[in-house]
Short mmCIF file of C-alpha atoms in Angstrom, two decimals:
data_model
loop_
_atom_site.label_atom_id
_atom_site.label_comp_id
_atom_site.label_asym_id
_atom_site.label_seq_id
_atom_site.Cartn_x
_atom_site.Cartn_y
_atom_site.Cartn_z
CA UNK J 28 6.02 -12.23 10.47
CA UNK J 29 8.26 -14.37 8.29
CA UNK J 30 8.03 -14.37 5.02
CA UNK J 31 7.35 -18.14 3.91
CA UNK J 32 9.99 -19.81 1.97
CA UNK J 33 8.93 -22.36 -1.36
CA UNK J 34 10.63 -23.87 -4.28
CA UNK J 35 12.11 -20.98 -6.95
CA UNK J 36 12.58 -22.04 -10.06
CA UNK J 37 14.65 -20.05 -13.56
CA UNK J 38 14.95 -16.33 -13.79
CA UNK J 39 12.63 -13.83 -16.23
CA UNK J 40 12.72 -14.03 -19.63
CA UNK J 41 14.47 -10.66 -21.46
CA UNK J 42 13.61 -8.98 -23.83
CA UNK J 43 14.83 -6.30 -26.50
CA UNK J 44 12.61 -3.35 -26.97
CA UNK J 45 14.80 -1.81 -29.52
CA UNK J 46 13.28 -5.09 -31.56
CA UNK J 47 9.72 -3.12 -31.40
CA UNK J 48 11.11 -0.51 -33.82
CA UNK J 49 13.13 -2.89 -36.03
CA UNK J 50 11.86 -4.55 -39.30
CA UNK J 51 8.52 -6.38 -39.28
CA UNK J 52 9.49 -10.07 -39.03
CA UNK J 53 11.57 -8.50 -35.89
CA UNK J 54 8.79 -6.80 -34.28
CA UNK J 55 6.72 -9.73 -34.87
CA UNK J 56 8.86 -11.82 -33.17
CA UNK J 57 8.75 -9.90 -30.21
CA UNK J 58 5.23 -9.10 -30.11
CA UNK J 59 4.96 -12.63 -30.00
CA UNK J 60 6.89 -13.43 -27.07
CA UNK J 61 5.74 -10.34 -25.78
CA UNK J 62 2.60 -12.03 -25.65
CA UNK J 63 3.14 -15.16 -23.95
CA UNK J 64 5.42 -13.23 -21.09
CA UNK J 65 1.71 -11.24 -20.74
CA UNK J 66 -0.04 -14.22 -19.97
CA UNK J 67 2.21 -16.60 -18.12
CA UNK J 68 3.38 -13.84 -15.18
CA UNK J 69 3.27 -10.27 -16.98
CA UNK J 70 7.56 -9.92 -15.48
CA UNK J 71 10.41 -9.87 -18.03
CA UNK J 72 13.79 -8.04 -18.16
CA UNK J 73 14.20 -5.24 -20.43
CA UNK J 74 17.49 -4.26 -22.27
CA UNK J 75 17.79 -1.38 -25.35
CA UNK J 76 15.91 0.70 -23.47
CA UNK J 77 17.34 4.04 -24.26
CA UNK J 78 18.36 5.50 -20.86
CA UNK J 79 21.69 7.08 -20.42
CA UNK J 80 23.52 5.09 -17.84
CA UNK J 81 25.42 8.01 -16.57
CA UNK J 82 21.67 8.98 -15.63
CA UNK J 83 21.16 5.93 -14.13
CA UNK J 84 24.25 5.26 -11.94
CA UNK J 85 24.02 9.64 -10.52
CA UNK J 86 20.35 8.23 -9.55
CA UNK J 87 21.33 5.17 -7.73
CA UNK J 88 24.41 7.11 -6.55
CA UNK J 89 22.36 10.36 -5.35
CA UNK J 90 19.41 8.22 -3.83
CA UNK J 91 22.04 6.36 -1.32
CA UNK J 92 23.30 9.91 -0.62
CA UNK J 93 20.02 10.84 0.83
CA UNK J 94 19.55 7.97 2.62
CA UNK J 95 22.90 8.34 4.02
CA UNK J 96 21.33 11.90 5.28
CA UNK J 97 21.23 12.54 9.08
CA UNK J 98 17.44 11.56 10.04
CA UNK J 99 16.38 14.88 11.15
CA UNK J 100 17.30 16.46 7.40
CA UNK J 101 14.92 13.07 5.69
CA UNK J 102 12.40 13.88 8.38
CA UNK J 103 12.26 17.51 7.18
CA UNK J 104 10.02 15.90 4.50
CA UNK J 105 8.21 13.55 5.78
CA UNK J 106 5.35 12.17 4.39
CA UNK J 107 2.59 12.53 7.27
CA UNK J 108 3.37 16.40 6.32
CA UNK J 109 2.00 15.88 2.68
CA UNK J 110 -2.32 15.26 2.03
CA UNK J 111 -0.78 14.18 -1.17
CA UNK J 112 1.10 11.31 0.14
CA UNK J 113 4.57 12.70 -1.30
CA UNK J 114 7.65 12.46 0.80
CA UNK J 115 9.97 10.32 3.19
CA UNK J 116 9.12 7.10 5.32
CA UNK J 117 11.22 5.21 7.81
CA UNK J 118 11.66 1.88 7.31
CA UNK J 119 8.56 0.41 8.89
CA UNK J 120 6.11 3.00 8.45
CA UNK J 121 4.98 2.08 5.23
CA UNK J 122 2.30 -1.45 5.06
CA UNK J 123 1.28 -4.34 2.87
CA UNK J 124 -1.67 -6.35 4.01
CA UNK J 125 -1.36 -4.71 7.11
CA UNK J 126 2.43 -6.07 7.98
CA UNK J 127 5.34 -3.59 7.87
CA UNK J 128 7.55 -3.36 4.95
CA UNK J 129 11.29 -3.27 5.84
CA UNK J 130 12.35 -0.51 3.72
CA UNK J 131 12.64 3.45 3.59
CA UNK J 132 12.04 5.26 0.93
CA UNK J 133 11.12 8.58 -0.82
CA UNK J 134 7.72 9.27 -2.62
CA UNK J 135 7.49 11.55 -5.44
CA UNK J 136 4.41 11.96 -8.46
CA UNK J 137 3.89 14.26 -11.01
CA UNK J 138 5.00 17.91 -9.72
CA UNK J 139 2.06 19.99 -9.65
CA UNK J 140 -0.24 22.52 -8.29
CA UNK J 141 -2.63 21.37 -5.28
CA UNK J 142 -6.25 20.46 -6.86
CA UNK J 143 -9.11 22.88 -6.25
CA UNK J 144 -11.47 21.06 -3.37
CA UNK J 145 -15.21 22.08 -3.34
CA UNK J 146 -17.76 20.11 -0.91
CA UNK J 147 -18.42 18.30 -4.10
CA UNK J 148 -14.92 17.20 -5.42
CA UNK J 149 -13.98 13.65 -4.75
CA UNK J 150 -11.61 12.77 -1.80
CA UNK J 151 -8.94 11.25 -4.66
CA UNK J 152 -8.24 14.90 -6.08
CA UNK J 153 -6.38 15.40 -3.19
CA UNK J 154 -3.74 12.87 -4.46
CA UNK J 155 -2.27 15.79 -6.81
CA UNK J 156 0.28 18.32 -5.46
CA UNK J 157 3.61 19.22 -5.42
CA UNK J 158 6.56 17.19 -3.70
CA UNK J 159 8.47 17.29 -1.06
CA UNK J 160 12.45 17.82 -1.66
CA UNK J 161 14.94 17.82 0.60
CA UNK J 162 16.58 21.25 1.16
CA UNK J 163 20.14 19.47 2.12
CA UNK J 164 20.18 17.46 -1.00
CA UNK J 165 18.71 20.18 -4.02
CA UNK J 166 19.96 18.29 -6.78
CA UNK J 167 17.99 15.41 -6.36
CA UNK J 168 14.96 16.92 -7.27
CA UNK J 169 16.31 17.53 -11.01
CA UNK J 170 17.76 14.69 -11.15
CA UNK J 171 15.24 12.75 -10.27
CA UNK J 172 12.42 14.61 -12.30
CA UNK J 173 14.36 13.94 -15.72
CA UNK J 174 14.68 10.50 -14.47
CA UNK J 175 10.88 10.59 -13.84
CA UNK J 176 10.47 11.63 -17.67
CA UNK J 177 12.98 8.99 -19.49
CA UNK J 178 10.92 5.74 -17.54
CA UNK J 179 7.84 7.85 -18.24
CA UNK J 180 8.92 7.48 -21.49
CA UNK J 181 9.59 3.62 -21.48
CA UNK J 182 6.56 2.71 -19.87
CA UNK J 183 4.45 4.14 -22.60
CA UNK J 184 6.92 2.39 -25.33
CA UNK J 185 5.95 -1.10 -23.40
CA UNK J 186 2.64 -0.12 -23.65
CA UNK J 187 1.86 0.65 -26.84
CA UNK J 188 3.94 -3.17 -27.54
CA UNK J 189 1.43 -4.35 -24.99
CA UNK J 190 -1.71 -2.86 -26.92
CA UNK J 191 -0.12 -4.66 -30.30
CA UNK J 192 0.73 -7.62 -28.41
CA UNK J 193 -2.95 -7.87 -27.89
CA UNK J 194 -4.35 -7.16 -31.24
CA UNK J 195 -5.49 -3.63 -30.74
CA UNK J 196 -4.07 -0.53 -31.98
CA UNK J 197 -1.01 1.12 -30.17
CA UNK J 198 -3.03 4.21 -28.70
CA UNK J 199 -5.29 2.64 -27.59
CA UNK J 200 -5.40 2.72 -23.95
CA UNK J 201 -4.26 6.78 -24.21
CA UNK J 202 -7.19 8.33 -23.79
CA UNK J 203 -6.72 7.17 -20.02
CA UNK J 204 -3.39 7.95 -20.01
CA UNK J 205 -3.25 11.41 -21.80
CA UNK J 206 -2.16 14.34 -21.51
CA UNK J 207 -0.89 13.26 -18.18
CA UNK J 208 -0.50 9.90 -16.27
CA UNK J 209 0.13 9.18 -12.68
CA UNK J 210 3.53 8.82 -12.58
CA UNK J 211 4.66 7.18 -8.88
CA UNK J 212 8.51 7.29 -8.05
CA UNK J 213 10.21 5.39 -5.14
CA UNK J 214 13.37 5.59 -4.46
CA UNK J 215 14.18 2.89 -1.72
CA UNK J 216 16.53 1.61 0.41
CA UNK J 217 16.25 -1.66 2.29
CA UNK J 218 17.99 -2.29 5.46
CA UNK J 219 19.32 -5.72 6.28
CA UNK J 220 18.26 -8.13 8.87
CA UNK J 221 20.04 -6.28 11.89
CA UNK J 222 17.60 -3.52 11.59
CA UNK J 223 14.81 -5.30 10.23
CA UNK J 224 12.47 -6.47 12.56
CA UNK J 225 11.10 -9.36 9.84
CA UNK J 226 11.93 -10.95 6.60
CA UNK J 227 9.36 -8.28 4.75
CA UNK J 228 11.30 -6.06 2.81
CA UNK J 229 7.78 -5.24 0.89
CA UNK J 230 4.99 -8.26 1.35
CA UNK J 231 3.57 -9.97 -1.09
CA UNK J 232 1.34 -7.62 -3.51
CA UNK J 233 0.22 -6.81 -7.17
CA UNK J 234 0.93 -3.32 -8.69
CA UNK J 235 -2.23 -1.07 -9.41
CA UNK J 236 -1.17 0.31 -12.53
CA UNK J 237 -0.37 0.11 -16.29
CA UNK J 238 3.15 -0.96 -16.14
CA UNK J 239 6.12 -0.96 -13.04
CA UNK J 240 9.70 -0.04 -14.37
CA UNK J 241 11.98 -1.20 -11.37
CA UNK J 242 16.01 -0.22 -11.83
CA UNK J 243 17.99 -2.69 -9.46
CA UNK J 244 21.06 -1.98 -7.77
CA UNK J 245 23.11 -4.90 -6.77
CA UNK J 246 21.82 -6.65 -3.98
CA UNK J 247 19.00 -9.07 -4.99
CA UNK J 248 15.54 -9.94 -3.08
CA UNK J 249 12.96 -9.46 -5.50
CA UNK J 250 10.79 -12.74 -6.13
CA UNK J 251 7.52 -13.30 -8.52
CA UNK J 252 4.75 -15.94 -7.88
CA UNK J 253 3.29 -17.40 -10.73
CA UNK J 254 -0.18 -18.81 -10.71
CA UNK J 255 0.63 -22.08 -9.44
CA UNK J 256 2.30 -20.85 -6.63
CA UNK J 257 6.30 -21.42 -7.98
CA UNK J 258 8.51 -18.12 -6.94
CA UNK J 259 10.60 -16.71 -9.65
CA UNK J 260 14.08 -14.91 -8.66
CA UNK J 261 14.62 -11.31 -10.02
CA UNK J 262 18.23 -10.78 -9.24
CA UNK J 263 20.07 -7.18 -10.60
CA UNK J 264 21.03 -7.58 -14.06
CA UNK J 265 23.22 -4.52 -15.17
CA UNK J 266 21.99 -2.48 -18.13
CA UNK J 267 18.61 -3.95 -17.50
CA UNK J 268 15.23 -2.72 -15.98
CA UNK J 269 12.62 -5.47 -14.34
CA UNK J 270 8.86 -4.77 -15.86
CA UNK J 271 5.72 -5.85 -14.80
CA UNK J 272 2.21 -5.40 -15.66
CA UNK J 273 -0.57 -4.48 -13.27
CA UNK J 274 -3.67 -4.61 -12.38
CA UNK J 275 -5.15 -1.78 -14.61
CA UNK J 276 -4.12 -4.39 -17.13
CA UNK J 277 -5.40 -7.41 -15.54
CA UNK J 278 -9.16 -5.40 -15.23
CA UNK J 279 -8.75 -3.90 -19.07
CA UNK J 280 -8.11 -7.61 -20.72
CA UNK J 281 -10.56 -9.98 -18.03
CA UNK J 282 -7.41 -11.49 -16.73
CA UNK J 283 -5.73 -12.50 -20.46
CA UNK J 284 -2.51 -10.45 -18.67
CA UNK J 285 -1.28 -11.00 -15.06
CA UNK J 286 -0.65 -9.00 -12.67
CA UNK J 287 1.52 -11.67 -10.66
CA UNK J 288 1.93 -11.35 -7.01
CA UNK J 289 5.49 -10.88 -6.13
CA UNK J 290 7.56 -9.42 -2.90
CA UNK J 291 10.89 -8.18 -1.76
CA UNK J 292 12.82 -10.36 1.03
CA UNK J 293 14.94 -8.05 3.25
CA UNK J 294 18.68 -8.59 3.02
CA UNK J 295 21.27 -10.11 5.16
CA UNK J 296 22.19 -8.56 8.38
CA UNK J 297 24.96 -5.86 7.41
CA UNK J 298 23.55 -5.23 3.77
CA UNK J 299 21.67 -2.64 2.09
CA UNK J 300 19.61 -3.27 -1.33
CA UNK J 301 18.87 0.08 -3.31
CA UNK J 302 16.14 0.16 -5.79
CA UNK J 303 14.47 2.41 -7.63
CA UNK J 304 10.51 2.02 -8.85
CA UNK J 305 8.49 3.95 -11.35
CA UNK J 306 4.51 3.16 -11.95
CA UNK J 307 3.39 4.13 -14.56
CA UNK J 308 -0.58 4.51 -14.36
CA UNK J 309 -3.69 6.13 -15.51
CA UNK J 310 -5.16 9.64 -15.17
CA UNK J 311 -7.07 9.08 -11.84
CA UNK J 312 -10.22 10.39 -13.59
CA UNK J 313 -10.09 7.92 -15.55
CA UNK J 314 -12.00 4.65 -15.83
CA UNK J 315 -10.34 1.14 -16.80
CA UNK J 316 -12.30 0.23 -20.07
CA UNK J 317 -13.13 -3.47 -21.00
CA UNK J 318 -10.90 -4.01 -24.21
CA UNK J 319 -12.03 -6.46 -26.71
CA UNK J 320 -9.63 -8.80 -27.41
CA UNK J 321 -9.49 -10.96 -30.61
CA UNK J 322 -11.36 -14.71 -30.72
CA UNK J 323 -7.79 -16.65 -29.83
CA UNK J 324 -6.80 -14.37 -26.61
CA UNK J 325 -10.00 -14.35 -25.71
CA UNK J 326 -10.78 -18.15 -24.91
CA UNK J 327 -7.61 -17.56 -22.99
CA UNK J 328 -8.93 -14.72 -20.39
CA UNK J 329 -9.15 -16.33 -16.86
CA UNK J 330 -11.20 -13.57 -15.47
CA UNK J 331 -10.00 -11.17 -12.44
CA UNK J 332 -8.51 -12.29 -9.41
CA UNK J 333 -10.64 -11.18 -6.57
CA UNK J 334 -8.74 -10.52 -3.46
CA UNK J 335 -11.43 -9.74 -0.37
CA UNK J 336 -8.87 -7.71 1.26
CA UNK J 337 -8.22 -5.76 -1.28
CA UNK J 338 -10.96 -4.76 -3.87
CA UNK J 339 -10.28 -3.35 -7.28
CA UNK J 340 -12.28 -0.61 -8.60
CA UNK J 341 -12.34 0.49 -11.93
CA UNK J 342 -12.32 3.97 -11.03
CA UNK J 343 -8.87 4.68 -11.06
CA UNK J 344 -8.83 7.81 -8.48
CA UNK J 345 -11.26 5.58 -6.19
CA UNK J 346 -8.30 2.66 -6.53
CA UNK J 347 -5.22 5.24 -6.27
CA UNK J 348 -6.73 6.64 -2.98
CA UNK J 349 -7.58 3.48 -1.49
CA UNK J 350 -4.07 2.26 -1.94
CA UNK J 351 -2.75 5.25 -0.61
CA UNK J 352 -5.20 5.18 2.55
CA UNK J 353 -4.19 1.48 3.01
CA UNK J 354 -0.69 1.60 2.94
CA UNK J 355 0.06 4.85 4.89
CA UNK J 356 -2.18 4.59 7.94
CA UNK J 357 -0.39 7.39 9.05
CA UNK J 358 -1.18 9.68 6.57
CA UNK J 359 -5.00 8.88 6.28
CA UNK J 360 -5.15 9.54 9.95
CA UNK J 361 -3.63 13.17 9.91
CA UNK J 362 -5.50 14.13 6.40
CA UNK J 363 -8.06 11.44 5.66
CA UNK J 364 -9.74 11.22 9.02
CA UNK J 365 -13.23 11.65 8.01
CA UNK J 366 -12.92 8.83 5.67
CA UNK J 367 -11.34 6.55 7.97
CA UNK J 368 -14.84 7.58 10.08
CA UNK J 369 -16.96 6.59 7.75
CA UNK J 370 -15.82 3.18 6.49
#
């Protein structure tokens, strides 16, 4: 496969969240353009964000280390060991509309205990569990666990300026959020074209949750697609994290935010790109709520995108296990096979 090639046009838009918790005319401002970034392609930079960038660069710095790890060590963990989908993937194992994705990566969620499973509990309780850590690396697991916390942190903060952005109270998608939501962790490396077998570092998707917060190293390949079909660079910016919204959002506001497609092109022959991606989402018992937005927003809804190959459910466990089923084959074979049997 190769990924198709069209017309890009001007970078994201940035914006200051520190501008949130200034005076009113300030967090007006920014509510406003908050707003329109919601509706036009849901992807801006952020900046002021809080996080210690000594935090961030022994992340990026500690993630290449344990990619740099002899295989047999990173295959200690591998995923297709975990029910819970938690682990490591070569590059290739992992799929997006059925096409490999060009990158390897790490999985980690929220560190916990393994659900109880009765006859009666559904399949997508199996989703919680502890994760895997590599035993030749220890400090990552601290490491990245506090790191887990501080974009925990920020995606709630663009949240709650999402809720105001659309004329509803701050809180007021937390009670599908609280006391604990999903909180998804890659850390990624991306080979470059000499080990790549196409130009799909990730294909072309949307994200399932609330909000993505995506830390860039250097190298650049991210692109967005807005809705007429124009790409959008991402490229690094330092001091900056990329955010979109997803499609829990898209669902909750009948399409008034997007959830924009967007992909990851694999990089030159001879160079590595290192990112790091948080998704923030839901409690998986949850259900995505219709929110009632005011008169002006909503002659503005454009209703939900409806993908055939890729149904959205507003059950959020039903929508976190099929996304996990579809895009590790592998594991849904060796834990899932009774569910692969009955579709």
């Amino acid at each position: 496969m190769t990924v198709h090639t069209t017309p890009v046009e001007a970078s994201l838009p940035t914006l200051d969240l520190s501008r949130f918790h200034a005076s009113p005319d300030e967090r007006q401002a920014f509510i406003s353009e908050l707003r329109s970034v919601l509706h036009d392609h849901g992807f801006f930079y952020l900046t002021s964000h809080g996080v210690d960038p000594k935090l961030i660069e022994d992340v990026v710095a500690t993630a290449k280390r344990f990619f740099s790890l002899p295989l047999e060590e990173k295959l200690k963990i591998e995923m297709v060991k975990s029910p819970h989908f938690r682990g490591y993937n070569r590059a290739g194992q992992e799929r997006t509309r059925g096409e490999q994705d060009w990158r390897e990566q790490l999985d980690i969620n929220t560190e916990d205990a393994p659900a109880e499973i009765g006859p009666d509990t559904p399949a997508w309780r199996r989703l919680q569990g502890p994760n895997q850590w590599p035993e030749a690396l220890p400090e990552l697991k601290p490491l990245l666990l506090a790191y887990q916390a501080e974009v925990t942190r920020i995606g709630i903060d663009v949240l709650k300026a999402i809720a105001v952005a659309l004329g509803q109270p701050e809180n007021v998608f937390a009670d599908i959020y609280q006391p604990q939501p999903s909180q998804l962790l890659k850390i990624i490396r991306y080979p470059g074209r000499d080990v790549a077998e196409t130009d799909q570092g990730v294909g072309a998707h949307k994200d399932g949750g609330f909000v993505t917060v995506l830390l860039q190293d250097t190298t650049p390949g991210l692109r967005v697609r807005t809705e007429d079909g124009v790409w959008i660079e991402a490229p690094p910016v330092p001091g900056t994290f990329v955010i979109n919204t997803g499609e829990l959002l898209e669902l909750a506001t009948n399409g008034f935010v997007r959830a924009d497609v967007h992909d990851v092109i694999a990089p030159p022959a001879g160079v590595e790109r290192f990112s790091v991606a948080f998704f923030l989402g839901s409690r998986p018992d949850a259900t995505i709520p219709f929110i009632e937005l005011p008169e002006d927003l909503k002659r503005a809804e454009r209703g939900i995108s409806v993908d055939p190959l890729n149904p959205i459910f507003r059950e959020v466990g039903q929508n976190q296990l099929k996304s996990r089923l579809r895009s590790h084959p592998d594991v849904a074979r060796a834990h899932y096979a009774e569910l692969l049997a009955s579709e």
